[in-house]
C-alpha positions in Angstrom: -73.0 -78.3 -73.7 -74.7 -79.9 -70.3 -74.2 -83.4 -72.2 -71.1 -82.6 -73.6 -69.5 -82.0 -69.6 -71.8 -84.9 -68.3 -70.0 -87.5 -70.5 -67.0 -86.1 -69.9 -67.3 -86.2 -66.4 -68.8 -90.1 -66.9 -65.5 -90.9 -68.9 -63.2 -89.1 -66.6 -64.8 -91.0 -63.4 -64.6 -94.4 -66.1 -60.8 -93.9 -66.0 -60.1 -93.1 -62.4 -62.4 -96.2 -61.4 -60.3 -98.4 -64.0 -56.8 -97.1 -62.6 -57.9 -97.9 -59.2 -59.0 -101.6 -60.0 -55.7 -102.5 -62.1 -54.0 -101.6 -58.5 -56.1 -103.5 -56.5 -55.3 -106.2 -59.2 -51.9 -105.2 -58.9 -52.0 -105.8 -55.2 -53.4 -109.1 -55.1 -50.8 -109.9 -57.7 -47.6 -108.9 -55.1 -49.6 -110.2 -52.2 -49.8 -113.8 -54.0 -46.1 -113.1 -55.1 -45.5 -112.4 -51.4 -47.1 -115.5 -49.8 -45.7 -117.8 -52.1 -42.1 -116.8 -52.1 -41.2 -113.8 -49.9 -42.7 -115.5 -46.5 -40.4 -117.9 -45.9 -37.7 -115.2 -44.8 -40.1 -112.3 -44.8 -42.7 -111.0 -42.7 -45.5 -108.4 -44.1 -46.9 -107.1 -40.5 -45.5 -104.9 -38.3 -44.0 -107.3 -36.2 -40.6 -109.1 -36.4 -41.9 -112.7 -36.4 -38.9 -114.4 -38.7 -35.3 -114.5 -38.2 -33.9 -114.6 -42.0 -35.3 -111.2 -43.2 -36.9 -108.1 -41.5 -40.6 -107.5 -41.5 -41.3 -105.6 -44.2 -44.5 -104.0 -43.4 -44.6 -99.9 -43.8 -40.9 -100.5 -45.6 -41.8 -97.8 -48.7 -40.4 -94.4 -47.7 -38.2 -95.9 -44.9 -34.3 -95.9 -44.6 -32.5 -99.1 -45.8 -31.6 -101.8 -43.4 -33.8 -99.8 -40.7 -36.1 -102.8 -39.4 -34.7 -102.9 -35.4 -34.0 -106.5 -34.4 -33.2 -107.7 -37.6 -28.7 -108.5 -38.4 -28.1 -106.8 -41.8 -25.3 -107.4 -44.0 -22.4 -104.9 -44.0 -23.7 -103.7 -47.4 -27.3 -103.0 -45.9 -26.1 -101.6 -42.9 -23.4 -99.4 -45.1 -26.2 -98.3 -47.3 -28.4 -97.3 -44.1 -25.2 -95.0 -43.2 -25.6 -93.7 -46.6 -29.4 -92.6 -45.6 -30.7 -94.6 -49.1 -34.2 -94.7 -48.8 -36.7 -98.1 -49.7 -38.6 -95.4 -52.6 -40.0 -97.3 -55.1 -37.5 -96.9 -58.0 -35.2 -98.3 -55.4 -37.0 -101.0 -54.9 -37.5 -101.3 -58.4 -33.6 -101.5 -59.0 -33.0 -104.3 -55.8 -35.7 -106.7 -56.9 -34.0 -107.0 -60.2 -30.8 -108.4 -58.8 -30.3 -107.8 -54.8 -26.6 -109.2 -54.4 -25.7 -106.7 -57.4 -26.9 -103.7 -55.5 -25.9 -104.8 -52.3 -23.0 -107.4 -52.2 -23.5 -109.7 -49.5 -27.0 -109.7 -49.1 -28.5 -113.0 -48.1 -31.8 -111.9 -50.0 -32.1 -115.0 -52.4 -35.1 -113.9 -54.7 -34.9 -111.5 -57.8 -37.7 -110.4 -59.9 -36.8 -110.6 -63.7 -40.3 -109.6 -64.9 -40.7 -105.6 -64.7 -44.8 -106.7 -63.9 -43.5 -108.8 -60.9 -41.8 -106.3 -59.6 -44.2 -103.3 -60.3 -47.0 -105.4 -58.1 -44.9 -106.3 -55.7 -44.0 -103.0 -54.9 -47.7 -102.0 -55.1 -48.5 -104.8 -52.3 -45.4 -103.4 -50.4 -46.6 -99.8 -50.4 -50.4 -101.0 -49.3 -48.7 -102.0 -46.1 -48.7 -99.5 -44.1 -51.3 -98.1 -41.2 -54.8 -97.3 -42.2 -55.4 -93.2 -41.2 -58.4 -92.8 -38.7 
């Protein structure tokens, strides 16, 4: 019985390890996508260093159109007023076709591949302060 329990623990550990490895791979893929497409307009730090798009550090879980100092389109300002939030599901929809979701946005990129959207969202979720 102890051997069965030990085997179950090892299998569970391997499953958790593989899930973490997949997440790390997704984050790395998302970082690569960000660095090769998004940095022309966006910054991934907590500072607003680009003028063409808002900084995206900590964007997941924040209200739409809430980065101080960025001049959002009327549609994104309205989304902020309506309480829209950048949840993973909301980002998933936005990244498919930003202009369809928020007409007038100047976001020129979209991600037709679900795996790319998932990787980008994983990367954006990783952009948060580390807990002490």
